[in-house]
Tab-separated table of C-alpha atoms in Angstrom:
chain	number	residue	atom	x	y	z
A	1	ALA	CA	-20.549	-41.037	-18.142
A	2	PHE	CA	-18.675	-38.389	-16.155
A	3	ARG	CA	-16.800	-39.398	-13.007
A	4	TYR	CA	-16.419	-36.518	-10.524
A	5	ASN	CA	-12.836	-35.610	-9.651
A	6	PRO	CA	-12.464	-33.313	-6.610
A	7	ASN	CA	-9.128	-32.041	-7.952
A	8	LEU	CA	-10.567	-30.924	-11.285
A	9	THR	CA	-11.654	-27.444	-10.159
A	10	LYS	CA	-8.319	-26.901	-8.422
A	11	THR	CA	-6.457	-27.965	-11.568
A	12	PHE	CA	-8.332	-25.509	-13.782
A	13	ASN	CA	-7.996	-22.771	-11.176
A	14	ASN	CA	-4.194	-23.161	-11.026
A	15	PHE	CA	-3.750	-23.276	-14.796
A	16	SER	CA	-2.456	-19.664	-14.923
A	17	ASN	CA	-0.200	-19.997	-11.848
A	18	SER	CA	3.506	-20.831	-11.867
A	19	VAL	CA	5.042	-22.358	-8.744
A	20	ASN	CA	8.717	-23.236	-8.271
A	21	GLY	CA	9.529	-24.686	-4.851
A	22	ALA	CA	8.085	-26.897	-2.142
A	23	GLY	CA	5.304	-26.284	0.345
A	24	ASN	CA	3.662	-23.340	-1.435
A	25	VAL	CA	-0.100	-22.790	-1.213
A	26	ILE	CA	-2.287	-20.979	-3.754
A	27	GLU	CA	-5.889	-20.890	-2.592
A	28	THR	CA	-8.937	-21.305	-4.803
A	29	GLY	CA	-9.631	-18.251	-6.956
A	30	ALA	CA	-6.068	-16.910	-6.926
A	31	VAL	CA	-4.830	-16.564	-10.510
A	32	ASN	CA	-1.823	-15.319	-12.502
A	33	THR	CA	0.475	-16.001	-9.557
A	34	TYR	CA	4.225	-16.550	-9.779
A	35	ILE	CA	6.040	-18.105	-6.809
A	36	LEU	CA	9.748	-18.816	-6.521
A	37	GLY	CA	10.598	-20.182	-3.090
A	38	GLU	CA	9.214	-22.351	-0.308
A	39	GLU	CA	6.211	-22.300	2.044
A	40	ASN	CA	4.618	-19.155	0.611
A	41	THR	CA	0.854	-18.569	0.676
A	42	VAL	CA	-1.397	-16.626	-1.691
A	43	ARG	CA	-4.943	-16.272	-0.360
A	44	ASN	CA	-8.100	-16.660	-2.424
A	45	LEU	CA	-9.324	-14.149	-5.036
A	46	SER	CA	-5.866	-12.584	-5.425
A	47	ARG	CA	-4.495	-11.841	-8.899
A	48	ASN	CA	-1.264	-11.020	-10.701
A	49	ASN	CA	1.150	-11.385	-7.777
A	50	ILE	CA	4.861	-12.234	-7.654
A	51	VAL	CA	6.274	-13.890	-4.523
A	52	ILE	CA	9.984	-14.661	-4.150
A	53	GLY	CA	11.423	-16.082	-0.947
A	54	ASN	CA	10.166	-18.079	1.988
A	55	LYS	CA	7.042	-18.079	4.167
A	56	ASN	CA	5.626	-14.914	2.601
A	57	GLU	CA	1.891	-14.282	2.336
A	58	VAL	CA	-0.419	-12.333	0.037
A	59	ALA	CA	-3.736	-11.538	1.721
A	60	ARG	CA	-7.170	-12.287	0.286
A	61	ASN	CA	-8.314	-10.189	-2.698
A	62	ILE	CA	-4.949	-8.411	-3.097
A	63	ASN	CA	-3.681	-7.788	-6.626
A	64	ASN	CA	-0.508	-6.746	-8.461
A	65	THR	CA	1.925	-7.054	-5.542
A	66	ASN	CA	5.580	-8.023	-5.385
A	67	VAL	CA	6.682	-9.742	-2.150
A	68	TYR	CA	10.314	-10.609	-1.496
A	69	GLY	CA	12.335	-12.042	1.371
A	70	VAL	CA	11.197	-13.987	4.418
A	71	LEU	CA	7.810	-13.690	6.190
A	72	GLY	CA	6.686	-10.632	4.241
A	73	GLU	CA	2.967	-9.878	4.345
A	74	ALA	CA	1.188	-8.053	1.504
A	75	THR	CA	-2.142	-6.467	2.495
A	76	ALA	CA	-2.386	-3.642	-0.081
A	77	THR	CA	-2.975	-3.896	-3.833
A	78	ASN	CA	-0.167	-2.493	-6.032
A	79	SER	CA	2.388	-2.638	-3.230
A	80	ILE	CA	5.997	-3.809	-2.947
A	81	VAL	CA	6.908	-5.682	0.245
A	82	LEU	CA	10.333	-6.728	1.523
A	83	GLY	CA	10.272	-9.110	4.468
A	84	GLY	CA	13.454	-8.984	6.536
A	85	ASN	CA	12.801	-11.702	9.084
A	86	ALA	CA	14.393	-14.809	10.548
A	87	TYR	CA	12.493	-18.057	10.122
A	88	GLY	CA	11.302	-18.009	13.739
A	89	ASP	CA	9.791	-14.502	13.501
A	90	ASN	CA	6.106	-13.710	13.099
A	91	LEU	CA	4.521	-12.958	9.733
A	92	GLY	CA	5.253	-9.327	8.848
A	93	GLU	CA	7.255	-8.717	12.022
A	94	ARG	CA	9.926	-6.665	10.241
A	95	GLN	CA	9.232	-5.455	6.754
A	96	SER	CA	9.212	-2.535	4.334
A	97	ILE	CA	6.113	-1.625	2.293
A	98	GLN	CA	5.952	0.750	-0.672
A	99	LEU	CA	2.640	2.031	-2.043
A	100	MET	CA	0.993	5.136	-3.527
A	101	TYR	CA	-1.819	7.518	-2.640
A	102	GLY	CA	-3.337	9.901	-5.192
A	103	THR	CA	-6.197	12.275	-5.886
A	104	GLN	CA	-7.221	15.416	-7.763
A	105	THR	CA	-8.248	18.667	-6.061
A	106	THR	CA	-10.244	21.568	-7.488
A	107	ALA	CA	-10.933	23.576	-4.300
A	108	GLY	CA	-9.094	25.017	-1.322
A	109	SER	CA	-10.468	22.595	1.275
A	110	THR	CA	-8.544	19.681	2.800
A	111	VAL	CA	-9.545	16.285	1.365
A	112	ASP	CA	-8.322	12.716	1.534
A	113	SER	CA	-6.154	11.201	-1.134
A	114	TYR	CA	-6.622	7.470	-1.668
A	115	LEU	CA	-4.614	4.299	-1.955
A	116	ASN	CA	-4.024	3.747	-5.680
A	117	ASN	CA	-6.223	6.800	-6.390
A	118	THR	CA	-9.245	4.570	-5.710
A	119	THR	CA	-12.033	6.377	-3.842
A	120	ASP	CA	-12.426	5.362	-0.172
A	121	SER	CA	-9.426	3.016	-0.321
A	122	TYR	CA	-6.810	3.283	2.461
A	123	PHE	CA	-3.899	1.337	3.956
A	124	ALA	CA	-4.835	-0.259	7.286
A	125	ILE	CA	-2.276	-0.331	10.100
A	126	PRO	CA	-2.356	-3.745	11.835
A	127	ASP	CA	-2.990	-4.064	15.564
A	128	ASP	CA	0.029	-3.598	17.837
A	129	THR	CA	2.190	-2.393	14.976
A	130	ILE	CA	4.455	0.644	14.701
A	131	MET	CA	5.511	2.160	11.385
A	132	TYR	CA	7.852	4.897	10.312
A	133	PHE	CA	6.494	6.458	7.114
A	134	HIS	CA	8.284	8.544	4.511
A	135	ALA	CA	6.136	10.078	1.779
A	136	ASP	CA	7.593	11.765	-1.306
A	137	VAL	CA	4.754	14.009	-2.501
A	138	ILE	CA	4.435	15.827	-5.826
A	139	ALA	CA	1.570	18.041	-7.060
A	140	VAL	CA	1.087	19.805	-10.394
A	141	ARG	CA	-1.549	22.194	-11.775
A	142	VAL	CA	-3.325	20.889	-14.895
A	143	ALA	CA	-6.285	23.299	-15.224
A	144	GLY	CA	-8.212	26.106	-13.520
A	145	THR	CA	-9.076	29.812	-13.721
A	146	ASN	CA	-7.542	31.143	-10.503
A	147	THR	CA	-4.192	32.936	-10.244
A	148	GLY	CA	-1.232	30.943	-11.534
A	149	SER	CA	-0.381	28.896	-14.607
A	150	LEU	CA	-0.561	25.377	-15.978
A	151	GLY	CA	2.486	23.456	-14.840
A	152	ASP	CA	2.831	25.157	-11.447
A	153	TYR	CA	4.159	22.496	-9.096
A	154	ALA	CA	5.297	21.749	-5.562
A	155	SER	CA	6.996	18.867	-3.752
A	156	TRP	CA	7.370	17.839	-0.132
A	157	VAL	CA	8.600	15.112	2.182
A	158	GLU	CA	5.943	14.158	4.745
A	159	ARG	CA	7.240	11.764	7.394
A	160	GLY	CA	6.699	10.488	10.908
A	161	VAL	CA	5.567	7.557	13.012
A	162	VAL	CA	2.143	5.938	13.220
A	163	ILE	CA	1.349	3.331	15.872
A	164	ASN	CA	-1.629	1.065	16.465
A	165	LYS	CA	-2.000	0.299	20.176
A	166	SER	CA	-4.602	-2.467	20.456
A	167	GLY	CA	-6.818	-0.899	17.790
A	168	THR	CA	-6.227	2.787	18.584
A	169	LEU	CA	-4.030	4.740	16.169
A	170	SER	CA	-1.898	7.792	16.890
A	171	ILE	CA	0.508	9.716	14.699
A	172	GLN	CA	3.439	12.096	14.967
A	173	ARG	CA	4.513	13.816	11.764
A	174	GLU	CA	6.479	16.612	10.114
A	175	ARG	CA	6.718	18.099	6.647
A	176	ASP	CA	9.575	19.591	4.645
A	177	ALA	CA	8.965	21.632	1.506
A	178	ILE	CA	11.444	20.571	-1.188
A	179	LYS	CA	11.073	22.502	-4.460
A	180	SER	CA	8.197	24.427	-6.061
A	181	SER	CA	7.414	26.716	-8.971
A	182	GLY	CA	4.548	29.143	-9.590
A	183	THR	CA	1.554	29.979	-7.405
A	184	VAL	CA	1.386	27.172	-4.842
A	185	THR	CA	1.226	29.020	-1.503
A	186	ASP	CA	-1.829	27.227	-0.114
A	187	TRP	CA	-0.991	23.730	-1.359
A	188	ARG	CA	0.070	21.136	1.209
A	189	PRO	CA	-0.073	17.425	2.154
A	190	THR	CA	-0.624	16.190	5.718
A	191	ALA	CA	-0.498	12.616	7.022
A	192	ASP	CA	-3.306	11.616	9.406
A	193	VAL	CA	-5.189	8.609	10.763
A	194	ASP	CA	-8.875	7.654	10.645
A	195	GLY	CA	-9.960	4.605	12.613
A	196	THR	CA	-7.316	2.003	11.810
A	197	ASN	CA	-6.402	3.599	8.464
A	198	PHE	CA	-3.411	5.688	7.456
A	199	VAL	CA	-4.659	8.777	5.610
A	200	MET	CA	-2.819	11.259	3.405
A	201	THR	CA	-4.794	14.512	3.193
A	202	VAL	CA	-4.057	17.270	0.684
A	203	ARG	CA	-5.136	20.872	0.154
A	204	GLY	CA	-5.115	22.690	-3.157
A	205	GLU	CA	-6.637	25.988	-4.261
A	206	THR	CA	-10.123	27.177	-5.279
A	207	ASP	CA	-10.744	26.948	-9.045
A	208	VAL	CA	-7.400	25.247	-9.615
A	209	THR	CA	-7.154	21.600	-10.728
A	210	VAL	CA	-4.183	19.916	-9.076
A	211	GLU	CA	-3.047	16.310	-9.517
A	212	TRP	CA	-1.409	14.709	-6.453
A	213	ASN	CA	0.818	11.659	-6.025
A	214	SER	CA	2.355	10.387	-2.770
A	215	ASN	CA	4.947	7.618	-2.949
A	216	ILE	CA	4.992	6.219	0.597
A	217	THR	CA	7.439	3.803	2.204
A	218	PHE	CA	6.563	2.218	5.560
A	219	THR	CA	9.181	0.615	7.816
A	220	GLN	CA	7.255	-1.781	10.038
A	221	ILE	CA	7.572	-3.648	13.315
A	222	LYS	CA	4.559	-5.858	14.026
A	223	THR	CA	5.217	-6.509	17.693
A	224	GLY	CA	3.100	-9.588	18.437
A	225	VAL	CA	2.271	-8.212	21.895
A	226	ALA	CA	-0.553	-5.923	23.090
A	227	LEU	CA	0.810	-2.389	23.184
């Protein structure tokens, strides 16, 4: 006869997780998690995350993140988060987030690039939060029949401030061209917002295949008050 044990499912679920420290919580469905520290939380259906420090949190269904420090909050897959908070601060009050946007263009129109080069995926700016962003952007030609050559490239720094005031986003930005080579006159990245999402748009050239990568660092204050 089989006697039901309510802890059995939890035991199997945590088989692939490694926890070192007191007061940590790994919810059901979170797997391949490594925690070193105290009072950290990894929400359900998250995978392959590393958390080091105290009172950090990985949101539901977030994968492949590294979270360090105190009260860091990871809400984007494939991101690196450093929480720089005192123990009495709010979750994510002061932190740095690093992530990537990417896409491929084959025309001269402006299109969105995407978080982790995954179609329709974006980084959401939390309510009543202000962020300085600094994006190192690189683009390179890999195919096409229009003027220019394979290996033409360009690079930029796109930077500014994005703020979410009670659900309404606004942005101020600027762009510096760094170095380029070849026929790249019409290429450019531009940061923007759409709803509550941060968007990195890019423009290439007609009949030219260009690969884009934006390495973006956000410096965040999550205010905890209605702005």
